[in-house]
Coordinates of C-alpha atoms and ligand atoms in Angstrom, one line a residue:
X200 CA 117.5 223.4 41.5
X201 CA 121.2 223.4 39.7
X202 CA 118.9 222.4 36.1
X203 CA 117.7 225.7 37.2
X204 CA 119.8 228.1 38.2
X205 CA 122.6 227.2 35.6
X206 CA 120.2 227.6 32.3
X207 CA 119.6 231.5 34.3
X208 CA 123.6 232.1 33.9
X209 CA 123.5 230.2 30.6
X210 CA 121.0 233.0 29.9
X211 CA 122.8 236.2 31.3
X212 CA 126.1 234.8 29.7
X213 CA 124.9 233.7 26.5
X214 CA 123.8 237.9 26.7
X215 CA 127.1 239.1 28.5
X216 CA 128.9 237.7 25.3
X217 CA 126.3 238.8 22.5
X218 CA 126.0 234.8 21.6
X219 CA 121.6 234.2 20.4
X220 CA 120.4 231.8 22.3
X221 CA 118.0 229.9 20.9
X222 CA 116.1 228.7 23.4
X223 CA 114.3 230.8 26.1
X224 CA 115.6 228.5 28.8
X225 CA 118.5 226.9 27.4
X226 CA 119.9 223.0 28.5
X227 CA 123.1 223.1 31.5
X228 CA 123.6 219.9 29.9
X229 CA 124.2 218.5 33.5
X230 CA 125.7 215.5 34.7
X231 CA 126.3 214.0 37.4
X232 CA 130.3 213.6 38.1
X233 CA 131.8 210.7 37.1
X234 CA 135.5 211.5 38.9
X235 CA 133.9 211.9 43.0
X236 CA 137.2 214.6 43.4
X237 CA 136.3 216.6 42.1
X238 CA 132.5 217.8 42.2
X239 CA 129.0 215.9 42.5
X240 CA 127.7 217.7 39.3
X241 CA 129.1 218.7 36.0
X242 CA 128.2 221.5 33.6
X243 CA 128.6 220.2 30.2
X244 CA 127.3 223.5 28.2
X245 CA 130.3 225.6 27.6
X246 CA 132.1 223.7 24.9
X247 CA 128.6 223.7 22.2
X248 CA 127.5 228.2 22.8
X249 CA 131.0 228.5 22.9
X250 CA 131.0 226.6 19.6
X251 CA 128.1 228.0 17.4
X252 CA 129.1 231.4 17.8
X253 CA 133.4 230.6 17.7
X254 CA 134.6 231.7 21.0
X255 CA 136.9 230.2 23.1
X256 CA 134.8 227.8 25.6
X257 CA 136.8 228.7 28.5
X258 CA 136.4 232.3 27.7
X259 CA 132.2 230.8 28.1
X260 CA 132.7 229.1 30.8
X261 CA 134.3 231.5 32.9
X262 CA 131.7 233.0 32.2
X263 CA 128.6 231.2 33.1
X264 CA 130.3 231.2 35.8
X265 CA 131.1 234.4 36.5
X266 CA 127.4 234.7 35.4
X267 CA 126.4 232.5 38.5
X268 CA 128.1 233.6 41.6
X269 CA 125.8 237.4 40.6
X270 CA 123.8 238.6 43.5
X271 CA 120.8 238.0 41.0
X272 CA 122.4 234.0 40.3
X273 CA 123.4 233.8 44.3
X274 CA 125.1 230.4 43.6
X275 CA 126.3 230.0 46.4
X276 CA 123.5 228.2 48.7
X277 CA 124.0 226.0 46.5
X278 CA 126.9 224.2 46.1
X279 CA 130.7 225.4 47.5
X280 CA 132.8 228.0 45.6
X281 CA 133.2 227.6 41.7
X282 CA 135.5 229.4 40.7
X283 CA 138.9 228.9 38.1
X284 CA 139.3 226.4 39.4
X285 CA 136.0 224.8 38.9
X286 CA 136.5 224.8 34.8
X287 CA 138.2 222.1 33.4
X288 CA 140.0 220.7 30.6
X289 CA 137.8 222.6 26.9
X290 CA 135.3 224.6 29.4
X291 CA 133.4 221.8 31.7
X292 CA 132.2 223.2 34.6
X293 CA 132.6 221.4 38.5
X294 CA 130.0 221.4 40.8
X295 CA 130.2 220.5 44.6
X296 CA 127.1 220.6 46.4
X297 CA 127.4 222.4 50.2
X298 CA 127.4 219.2 52.4
X299 CA 124.7 221.1 54.6
X300 CA 122.8 221.7 52.0
X301 CA 122.8 217.9 51.1
X302 CA 122.1 217.3 54.7
X303 CA 119.0 219.5 54.8
X304 CA 117.2 218.0 51.6
X305 CA 117.5 214.5 53.2
X306 CA 116.0 215.9 56.1
X307 CA 113.0 216.8 53.2
X308 CA 113.0 213.4 51.5
X309 CA 112.6 211.6 55.1
X310 CA 108.9 212.5 55.0
X311 CA 106.0 209.5 55.3
X312 CA 106.0 210.3 51.4
X313 CA 109.5 209.6 51.2
X314 CA 109.9 213.2 48.4
X315 CA 106.5 211.7 45.9
X316 CA 104.4 214.5 45.7
X317 CA 100.2 213.5 45.4
X318 CA 99.4 215.0 41.9
X319 CA 97.6 217.7 41.6
X320 CA 94.7 216.4 39.8
X321 CA 95.5 212.5 39.3
X322 CA 95.4 210.5 36.5
X323 CA 93.3 207.2 35.6
X324 CA 95.6 204.7 34.8
X325 CA 94.5 201.2 32.9
X326 CA 96.8 198.1 32.8
X327 CA 96.5 196.0 31.2
X328 CA 97.6 192.8 32.3
X329 CA 97.8 189.3 32.6
X330 CA 95.6 188.1 29.5
X331 CA 94.9 184.7 30.6
X332 CA 92.9 182.5 28.0
X333 CA 90.0 180.1 28.7
X334 CA 90.3 176.0 29.3
X335 CA 94.5 176.5 29.0
X336 CA 96.7 175.6 32.3
X337 CA 98.6 178.9 33.1
X338 CA 102.4 178.6 31.7
X339 CA 105.0 179.6 32.7
X340 CA 105.3 183.6 29.6
X341 CA 101.9 184.2 31.4
X342 CA 105.3 185.6 34.2
X343 CA 105.7 188.1 32.3
X344 CA 102.5 190.5 31.5
X345 CA 100.8 189.1 35.6
X346 CA 104.8 190.5 37.2
X347 CA 105.4 193.7 34.8
X348 CA 102.1 194.5 34.3
X349 CA 101.5 194.2 38.4
X350 CA 104.3 196.2 38.7
X351 CA 103.4 199.0 36.3
X352 CA 100.3 199.7 38.0
X353 CA 101.9 199.5 41.6
X354 CA 104.2 202.1 39.6
X355 CA 102.1 204.7 39.6
X356 CA 99.6 203.8 42.0
X357 CA 102.7 204.7 44.3
X358 CA 103.1 208.1 42.1
X359 CA 98.6 208.5 43.5
X360 CA 97.7 208.1 40.7
X361 CA 94.4 206.3 39.9
X362 CA 94.4 202.3 38.6
X363 CA 92.9 200.4 36.9
X364 CA 93.9 197.1 36.5
X365 CA 92.2 194.9 33.3
X366 CA 92.8 191.5 33.2
X367 CA 91.9 191.2 29.3
X368 CA 90.9 187.1 29.5
X369 CA 90.9 185.8 26.1
X370 CA 87.4 184.3 26.8
X371 CA 85.3 183.8 23.5
X372 CA 85.4 183.5 19.8
X373 CA 85.3 180.8 17.9
X374 CA 88.9 178.4 20.2
X375 CA 86.3 179.2 22.8
X376 CA 83.3 177.7 21.0
X377 CA 85.3 175.1 20.0
X378 CA 86.0 174.4 23.8
X379 CA 82.5 174.1 24.6
X380 CA 81.3 172.4 22.4
X381 CA 84.0 169.1 22.7
X382 CA 83.1 169.5 27.2
X383 CA 79.2 169.4 25.7
X384 CA 79.8 166.3 23.4
X385 CA 82.0 164.3 26.6
X386 CA 79.3 165.8 29.0
X387 CA 76.5 164.3 26.3
X388 CA 77.8 161.1 25.4
X389 CA 79.0 160.1 29.5
X390 CA 82.3 160.5 29.0
X391 CA 82.4 163.1 32.1
X392 CA 81.2 165.8 34.3
X393 CA 80.6 169.1 34.2
X394 CA 81.1 168.4 37.8
X395 CA 84.4 167.1 38.6
X396 CA 85.5 168.9 35.7
X397 CA 88.8 170.5 36.4
X398 CA 91.3 172.9 34.6
X399 CA 93.4 169.7 33.3
X400 CA 90.1 168.5 31.2
X401 CA 89.6 171.0 29.9
X402 CA 93.7 171.3 28.9
X403 CA 93.9 168.1 27.4
X404 CA 89.8 168.9 25.4
X405 CA 91.7 172.1 24.2
X406 CA 94.2 170.5 22.5
X407 CA 91.9 167.9 20.9
X408 CA 89.2 170.4 19.4
X409 CA 92.3 172.6 17.9
X410 CA 93.8 169.5 16.4
X411 CA 90.5 167.8 14.9
X412 CA 89.1 171.6 13.3
X413 CA 93.4 171.7 11.5
X414 CA 91.9 170.4 7.6
X415 CA 95.4 168.9 7.2
X416 CA 94.1 170.4 3.2
X417 CA 98.0 171.0 2.9
X418 CA 98.7 167.0 2.8
X419 CA 95.8 166.2 0.7
X420 CA 97.3 168.7 -2.1
X421 CA 100.5 166.4 -1.2
X422 CA 99.0 163.1 -1.9
X423 CA 96.7 164.4 -4.4
X424 CA 100.5 166.1 -6.1
X425 CA 102.2 162.5 -5.7
X426 CA 99.7 160.4 -6.2
X427 CA 100.3 159.0 -2.5
X428 CA 97.8 156.2 -3.2
X429 CA 94.2 156.3 -2.5
X430 CA 95.3 154.6 0.9
X431 CA 96.2 158.1 2.6
X432 CA 93.8 159.9 0.2
X433 CA 91.2 159.1 2.1
X434 CA 92.5 158.8 5.0
X435 CA 93.1 162.5 4.8
X436 CA 89.8 163.4 2.7
X437 CA 88.6 161.5 5.8
X438 CA 90.9 164.8 7.8
X439 CA 89.8 167.4 5.9
X440 CA 86.2 166.1 6.7
X441 CA 85.3 165.8 10.5
X442 CA 87.5 169.1 10.3
X443 CA 85.5 171.2 8.5
X444 CA 82.5 169.0 10.5
X445 CA 84.4 170.4 13.1
X446 CA 84.6 173.5 12.8
X447 CA 80.7 173.8 11.2
X448 CA 79.9 172.9 14.7
X449 CA 81.7 174.4 16.6
X450 CA 80.2 177.7 15.4
X451 CA 77.4 176.5 15.8
X452 CA 78.1 177.0 19.7
X453 CA 79.7 180.3 18.6
X454 CA 76.1 181.7 17.3
X455 CA 74.2 179.6 20.6
X456 CA 76.2 181.1 22.8
X457 CA 76.0 184.7 21.4
X458 CA 72.8 184.2 21.8
X459 CA 72.9 183.3 25.2
X460 CA 71.4 179.9 25.2
X461 CA 71.3 178.8 28.3
X462 CA 72.4 175.5 28.3
X463 CA 75.7 176.5 26.2
X464 CA 76.4 179.4 28.3
X465 CA 75.7 177.6 31.3
X466 CA 79.2 175.2 30.2
X467 CA 80.8 178.7 29.3
X468 CA 80.6 179.7 32.5
X469 CA 82.1 176.2 34.3
X470 CA 84.8 176.8 32.3
X471 CA 85.2 179.8 33.1
X472 CA 85.3 179.5 36.5
X473 CA 87.6 177.1 36.3
X474 CA 90.4 178.7 34.8
X475 CA 89.2 181.9 36.5
X476 CA 89.7 180.0 40.0
X477 CA 92.6 178.8 38.6
X478 CA 94.5 182.3 37.3
X479 CA 93.7 184.1 40.2
X480 CA 95.2 181.7 42.7
X481 CA 98.4 182.5 41.4
X482 CA 98.4 186.1 40.5
X483 CA 97.7 185.0 44.5
X484 CA 101.0 183.0 45.0
X485 CA 103.2 185.6 42.5
X486 CA 102.0 188.6 44.7
X487 CA 99.9 190.4 41.9
X488 CA 97.1 192.0 41.7
X489 CA 94.8 190.4 39.7
X490 CA 91.2 190.4 40.4
X491 CA 87.6 189.1 39.5
X492 CA 86.8 192.4 39.4
X493 CA 89.4 193.7 37.9
X494 CA 88.3 191.2 34.5
X495 CA 87.0 192.6 31.5
X496 CA 87.5 189.3 29.5
X497 CA 86.7 190.1 25.9
X498 CA 83.3 189.2 26.0
X499 CA 82.2 191.7 27.9
X500 CA 82.5 193.7 24.4
X501 CA 80.7 190.8 22.9
X502 CA 77.6 192.6 22.1
X503 CA 79.7 195.9 21.3
X504 CA 81.4 195.2 18.8
X505 CA 78.9 195.0 15.4
X506 CA 77.5 198.7 17.3
X507 CA 81.6 199.7 17.0
X508 CA 82.1 198.5 13.4
X509 CA 79.0 200.1 12.0
X510 CA 80.4 203.7 13.4
X511 CA 83.1 202.8 12.1
X512 CA 82.1 202.9 8.7
X513 CA 79.2 205.6 8.8
X514 CA 81.5 207.7 9.8
X515 CA 84.4 207.0 7.5
X516 CA 87.0 205.8 9.3
X517 CA 86.7 201.8 8.7
X518 CA 86.4 200.8 4.9
X519 CA 84.7 197.5 3.8
X520 CA 87.3 195.1 1.8
X521 CA 86.6 192.4 -0.4
X522 CA 83.6 191.6 2.0
X523 CA 85.5 191.7 4.9
X524 CA 85.9 195.5 6.6
X525 CA 89.0 197.1 7.7
X526 CA 90.9 200.4 9.4
X527 CA 93.5 202.2 7.4
X528 CA 96.1 203.4 9.6
X529 CA 98.6 206.1 8.3
X530 CA 102.4 204.9 8.6
X531 CA 101.2 200.8 9.0
X532 CA 101.1 198.9 5.4
X533 CA 98.9 196.9 6.9
X534 CA 95.2 197.4 7.0
X535 CA 93.9 196.2 10.3
X536 CA 90.6 194.2 9.6
X537 CA 88.1 194.7 11.8
X538 CA 85.4 192.3 10.1
X539 CA 86.0 189.0 8.6
X540 CA 84.3 188.3 5.0
X541 CA 81.3 185.6 7.4
X542 CA 80.6 188.7 9.8
X543 CA 82.3 187.5 12.3
X544 CA 84.7 190.4 14.0
X545 CA 88.7 189.8 15.5
X546 CA 91.1 189.8 18.2
X547 CA 91.6 193.6 17.5
X548 CA 87.1 194.5 16.2
X549 CA 87.6 194.4 20.8
X550 CA 90.5 195.4 21.3
X551 CA 89.3 198.7 19.9
X552 CA 85.5 198.7 21.4
X553 CA 88.3 197.2 24.7
X554 CA 90.0 201.7 24.4
X555 CA 86.7 203.5 23.8
X556 CA 85.6 201.4 26.7
X557 CA 88.4 202.4 28.7
X558 CA 88.9 206.0 27.9
X559 CA 84.9 207.2 27.4
X560 CA 83.7 205.1 30.3
X561 CA 87.0 204.7 33.4
X562 CA 87.8 207.4 32.1
X563 CA 91.7 206.9 31.2
X564 CA 94.6 209.1 30.6
X565 CA 96.7 206.6 30.2
X566 CA 96.6 202.7 29.1
X567 CA 99.2 200.5 29.4
X568 CA 98.8 196.8 27.8
X569 CA 101.5 194.4 29.0
X570 CA 101.8 192.4 27.1
X571 CA 104.4 189.8 24.6
X572 CA 105.8 191.6 21.4
X573 CA 105.5 189.9 19.7
X574 CA 102.0 191.8 19.1
X575 CA 103.6 194.6 18.2
X576 CA 101.8 195.1 15.4
X577 CA 98.1 194.1 16.3
X578 CA 98.6 196.8 19.4
X579 CA 99.9 199.4 16.8
X580 CA 97.8 198.8 14.8
X581 CA 94.5 198.6 17.5
X582 CA 95.8 201.8 18.6
X583 CA 96.4 203.5 15.5
X584 CA 92.7 202.3 14.7
X585 CA 91.0 204.3 17.7
X586 CA 92.7 207.2 18.0
X587 CA 91.2 207.8 14.1
X588 CA 88.0 207.0 15.4
X589 CA 88.6 209.4 18.2
X590 CA 87.1 207.3 20.8
X591 CA 90.9 207.5 22.7
X592 CA 89.9 211.0 23.0
X593 CA 90.3 212.9 26.2
X594 CA 87.3 214.5 27.5
X595 CA 88.5 216.9 30.4
X596 CA 86.5 219.5 30.2
X597 CA 86.3 221.0 33.7
X598 CA 89.8 220.9 33.1
X599 CA 90.1 223.7 30.1
X600 CA 92.9 221.6 28.2
X601 CA 93.2 221.4 25.1
X602 CA 92.0 218.5 23.2
X603 CA 94.7 215.2 23.3
X604 CA 94.4 211.9 22.5
X605 CA 94.9 209.5 25.5
X606 CA 98.5 207.8 25.4
X607 CA 98.4 204.6 24.7
X608 CA 101.4 202.0 25.7
X609 CA 102.1 198.7 24.2
X610 CA 104.8 197.4 27.2
X611 CA 106.0 194.5 25.1
X612 CA 108.0 191.9 27.0
X613 CA 110.8 188.9 25.6
X614 CA 110.2 185.6 26.1
X615 CA 111.4 183.8 29.2
X616 CA 114.0 181.3 27.3
X617 CA 115.6 178.0 28.8
X618 CA 119.8 177.7 29.7
X619 CA 120.2 176.3 26.7
X620 CA 118.7 179.9 25.1
X621 CA 115.9 178.1 23.4
X622 CA 112.2 178.8 24.9
X623 CA 112.0 177.6 28.2
X624 CA 110.3 174.4 28.3
X625 CA 110.3 171.3 30.2
X626 CA 111.7 168.5 29.3
X627 CA 109.8 166.5 27.3
X628 CA 109.3 169.8 25.4
X629 CA 105.9 170.9 26.9
X630 CA 105.5 174.6 28.4
X631 CA 106.1 174.0 31.6
X632 CA 102.8 175.3 34.4
X633 CA 102.7 178.2 35.5
X634 CA 101.9 176.1 39.8
X635 CA 104.9 174.3 39.3
X636 CA 107.4 176.2 38.5
X637 CA 106.4 178.5 41.1
X638 CA 105.6 175.8 43.2
X639 CA 109.5 174.9 42.3
X640 CA 110.9 178.6 42.9
X641 CA 108.9 178.5 46.9
X642 CA 110.4 175.0 47.1
X643 CA 114.5 176.4 46.5
X644 CA 113.8 179.4 47.9
X645 CA 113.0 177.7 51.5
X646 CA 115.7 175.0 50.8
X647 CA 118.3 177.5 50.8
X648 CA 116.4 179.7 54.1
X649 CA 116.8 176.0 55.4
X650 CA 120.5 175.6 54.7
X651 CA 121.7 179.2 56.0
X652 CA 119.4 179.3 58.9
X653 CA 119.5 175.7 60.9
X654 CA 118.1 177.2 63.2
X655 CA 115.0 179.7 62.1
X656 CA 111.3 177.2 63.5
X657 CA 109.7 175.3 60.4
X658 CA 107.0 177.7 60.4
X659 CA 108.7 180.8 59.5
X660 CA 111.6 179.2 57.4
X661 CA 108.3 177.7 55.4
X662 CA 107.1 180.8 55.2
X663 CA 110.4 183.0 54.6
X664 CA 111.2 180.5 52.0
X665 CA 108.3 181.6 49.9
X666 CA 108.5 185.3 50.1
X667 CA 112.4 184.5 48.8
X668 CA 111.6 181.9 46.5
X669 CA 108.7 185.0 44.9
X670 CA 110.8 188.2 45.1
X671 CA 113.1 185.5 43.5
X672 CA 110.9 184.8 40.0
X673 CA 109.7 188.6 39.8
X674 CA 113.0 189.9 40.5
X675 CA 113.9 187.8 37.5
X676 CA 111.6 189.2 35.4
X677 CA 110.9 192.5 36.3
X678 CA 115.1 193.3 36.4
X679 CA 115.9 193.2 32.5
X680 CA 115.0 195.7 29.6
X681 CA 111.1 194.2 29.8
X682 CA 112.2 194.3 25.8
X683 CA 114.1 191.8 25.6
X684 CA 114.7 187.7 25.8
X685 CA 116.3 186.5 29.1
X686 CA 117.4 183.5 30.4
X687 CA 116.0 182.0 33.1
X688 CA 117.8 179.7 36.0
X689 CA 116.6 178.4 38.6
X690 CA 119.8 178.3 40.6
X691 CA 121.2 182.1 39.7
X692 CA 118.4 183.3 41.2
X693 CA 117.3 181.8 44.1
X694 CA 121.0 183.4 45.9
X695 CA 122.1 185.7 48.0
X696 CA 124.9 187.0 46.0
X697 CA 124.3 189.6 43.6
X698 CA 122.0 191.6 41.4
X699 CA 118.9 188.8 42.7
X700 CA 115.9 189.8 44.8
X701 CA 117.4 187.8 47.7
X702 CA 120.6 189.9 47.8
X703 CA 117.9 192.8 48.6
X704 CA 115.8 191.6 50.4
X705 CA 118.5 190.8 52.8
X706 CA 120.1 193.9 52.1
X707 CA 116.9 195.6 52.8
X708 CA 117.2 192.7 56.5
X709 CA 120.3 194.3 57.7
X710 CA 119.1 197.9 57.1
X711 CA 116.9 197.0 58.6
X712 CA 119.1 194.9 61.5
X713 CA 121.3 197.9 62.8
X714 CA 117.9 198.7 65.4
X715 CA 117.4 195.7 66.4
X716 CA 121.5 196.5 67.6
X717 CA 121.0 199.6 68.7
X718 CA 118.2 198.5 71.2
X719 CA 120.3 194.5 72.0
X720 CA 122.5 197.8 73.6
X721 CA 120.2 199.4 75.0
X722 CA 120.9 202.0 73.4
X723 CA 118.4 202.7 70.0
X724 CA 116.9 206.8 69.8
X725 CA 113.6 207.4 71.0
X726 CA 111.9 208.8 67.3
X727 CA 111.2 212.4 67.6
X728 CA 114.7 212.3 68.4
X729 CA 115.7 210.6 65.6
X730 CA 113.2 212.6 62.8
X731 CA 115.1 215.5 64.4
X732 CA 118.2 214.5 64.3
X733 CA 120.3 217.3 61.2
X734 CA 122.2 214.5 58.4
X735 CA 125.7 215.5 58.2
X736 CA 126.7 214.9 55.1
X737 CA 131.1 214.1 55.3
X738 CA 132.2 210.7 54.3
X739 CA 132.7 210.4 50.5
X740 CA 130.9 207.2 50.3
X741 CA 127.6 209.2 52.6
X742 CA 127.7 211.2 49.9
X743 CA 127.4 208.9 47.2
X744 CA 124.9 207.1 49.2
X745 CA 123.0 210.4 50.0
X746 CA 122.6 211.6 46.6
X747 CA 121.4 208.1 45.2
X748 CA 118.8 208.3 47.7
X749 CA 117.2 211.5 46.7
X750 CA 117.2 211.1 42.8
X751 CA 114.0 208.4 44.3
X752 CA 111.2 210.5 43.3
X753 CA 113.6 210.7 40.2
X754 CA 113.7 207.9 39.7
X755 CA 110.7 206.3 40.3
X756 CA 108.5 208.6 38.4
X757 CA 110.7 208.9 35.1
X758 CA 110.2 204.3 35.0
X759 CA 107.2 204.6 35.6
X760 CA 106.5 206.9 33.1
X761 CA 108.7 204.7 30.5
X762 CA 107.1 201.7 31.9
X763 CA 110.3 200.2 32.5
X764 CA 109.9 198.5 36.5
X765 CA 113.7 197.8 35.7
X766 CA 114.7 200.9 36.4
X767 CA 113.9 200.7 39.3
X768 CA 115.3 197.5 40.6
X769 CA 118.9 199.2 39.0
X770 CA 118.0 202.7 41.7
X771 CA 117.6 199.7 44.9
X772 CA 119.8 197.1 44.2
X773 CA 122.7 200.6 43.5
X774 CA 120.9 201.6 47.0
X775 CA 122.0 198.1 48.7
X776 CA 125.4 198.4 47.2
X777 CA 126.6 202.2 48.8
X778 CA 124.9 201.2 51.6
X779 CA 127.8 198.4 52.3
X780 CA 130.3 200.4 51.4
X781 CA 128.8 203.0 54.0
X782 CA 128.8 200.3 56.4
X783 CA 132.2 199.3 55.5
X784 CA 133.5 203.0 55.2
X785 CA 131.4 204.9 58.4
X786 CA 130.9 203.5 62.1
X787 CA 127.2 204.4 62.6
X788 CA 126.5 203.1 66.8
X789 CA 130.2 203.1 67.4
X790 CA 130.4 206.5 65.4
X791 CA 132.4 208.8 67.4
X792 CA 130.7 211.6 68.5
X793 CA 126.7 210.8 69.1
X794 CA 125.9 213.9 66.5
X795 CA 127.0 211.9 63.7
X796 CA 125.8 208.8 65.7
X797 CA 121.9 210.3 65.4
X798 CA 122.9 211.0 62.3
X799 CA 124.1 208.3 60.7
X800 CA 121.0 206.7 62.3
X801 CA 119.2 208.6 60.1
X802 CA 121.0 207.9 56.8
X803 CA 119.9 204.5 58.2
X804 CA 116.5 204.4 58.4
X805 CA 115.3 206.3 55.2
X806 CA 117.9 204.3 53.2
X807 CA 115.8 201.2 55.0
X808 CA 112.4 203.1 54.0
X809 CA 113.1 204.3 49.9
X810 CA 115.2 200.7 49.4
X811 CA 111.8 198.7 50.9
X812 CA 109.5 201.2 48.7
X813 CA 111.5 200.6 45.6
X814 CA 110.4 196.9 45.7
X815 CA 107.3 197.4 47.1
X816 CA 106.9 199.5 44.2
X817 CA 106.9 196.9 41.3
X818 CA 105.9 194.4 44.1
X819 CA 108.8 192.2 45.0
X820 CA 107.6 191.0 48.9
X821 CA 109.5 192.0 51.8
X822 CA 110.5 190.4 55.0
X823 CA 111.8 192.2 58.8
X824 CA 113.8 190.0 59.0
X825 CA 115.6 186.8 57.3
Ligands
LIG1057 N1 95.1 186.7 25.5 C1 96.1 187.7 25.5 C2 96.8 186.6 24.3 O1 97.3 186.0 25.7 C3 96.3 188.6 25.5 C4 95.4 189.8 26.1 C5 96.2 191.1 25.2 N2 95.4 192.0 26.2 C6 94.8 192.7 25.7 N3 94.5 194.1 25.2 N4 95.1 192.4 23.9 O2 98.2 186.9 24.1

């Protein structure tokens, strides 16, 4: 509201001083004031305006103030008197909101939707998350693609968009065929039985297959060059030959898999089911919504790839290059390879087909990819190729909007580091299994809850501890700028102090606790009385809390737009600390008069609802009691 009024005041002031304005709606450069004693906001537009026109900035500020007070603009319903004394320094205009305005705005925020109005026509947002690979245990690296992806999906859901999650499972290609082949051979030789196969077996066989298929050509060349003797050469020759043989067998398996040969497919399906059961269990424990229905693996695109490449070739979008097929994307030096010279398709081909399906079939106006930052080039290429091909074009004939492409966003994330600053690993240098990692967080959460509240019944302590542990690791993953690597420390996260998940859960429980206290004292107002109580903002700490609460809808919308859950986390943390300053400074249940008591109780209730909503909007599970 202020921005709109001040934009109009600036236009009027510019007209009166004959300053030409390049822009119909000038930016009033409004900022939250850094000095609460001077005002709540500042309008910083006068300086730039004066500079361009060679005028005195204080005169320009004066003209803006005069225009703001004119009957046409009438700022007095929003701000307390703005006059010559409001102008500071070279021409800043200090603005103090009217006290009754804040109360009225909070009253409006205090609706079931918390000021977040559903869009007139919801958009479909596809969120690509999790992205596990077949036959491999999920490790700690997968937590980011799952937790950040789920948070992004939840934010859009909260804003009223139609969200479709897509778990782009790595379940196709030569690597997968290699494991299928390995399992088939092991089963045939009686070394394992399909019925009792575990994900642990698969993980081991996957690595073994990889090793067997890596020809040490470089080693062989070295042996020959440096004349390291016939024995070494013979050994390596055998290994190279073996690898070539393994690759040839894997390729044959892939061909059978692609032809849906029942025997090979049954093994593949068994591997798929084992991997997905583990994946969905981990996601469930992380309180992240990833389901079997929301999983569309690479295999689901396999039959479309040939047609995609043919289509792109036919329309001149793709071109042959040394026997292979590539798409050249403007501004990217590396061409995007979509078919190898041996006819095989690539990760990129599948992702181009996926964009086509997501936009054309699922109706996405936006597709967000929560994937490791090291895949940035891949996504730039794939987005560029899909747009060039017209696959990302949004069809909205009914909306009479100009044609446009879906928004394709790579919500990239950095690595998790151990406390020594190198990638997070176990002591023996292995990747940390996600399941073990979750176990440890839950165990630690339970330990701290037991230590803090020894009187809680065991079952309840276990449940609360689990939520605290999960909230801790999720909050740690969500609260930093996602593009940065972050150092992970269980000790620093699973504590009730500082910027941590458990602290925020506790803050929320404390806000709600005041209503339990009121109930125990027999002075709990009815819901109707509370909802009807006018909110009166008088104390500075109340005002700071009120101003922050009012930013919630815009914070959430902005965080979703840029796929940055950390902005919601920062909002929640700041809200908790402003609440605690308010609580220290302003008596609530013991307020001097009934009107103040009700006003403050309503402010507490609103704070609790907004805090809970913020945490849930990014997927942090909350608690009623701790
Ligand atoms: N499975 C892939 C990996 O482990 C992640 C998939 C990401 N999503 C996508 N559409 N490419 O790297």
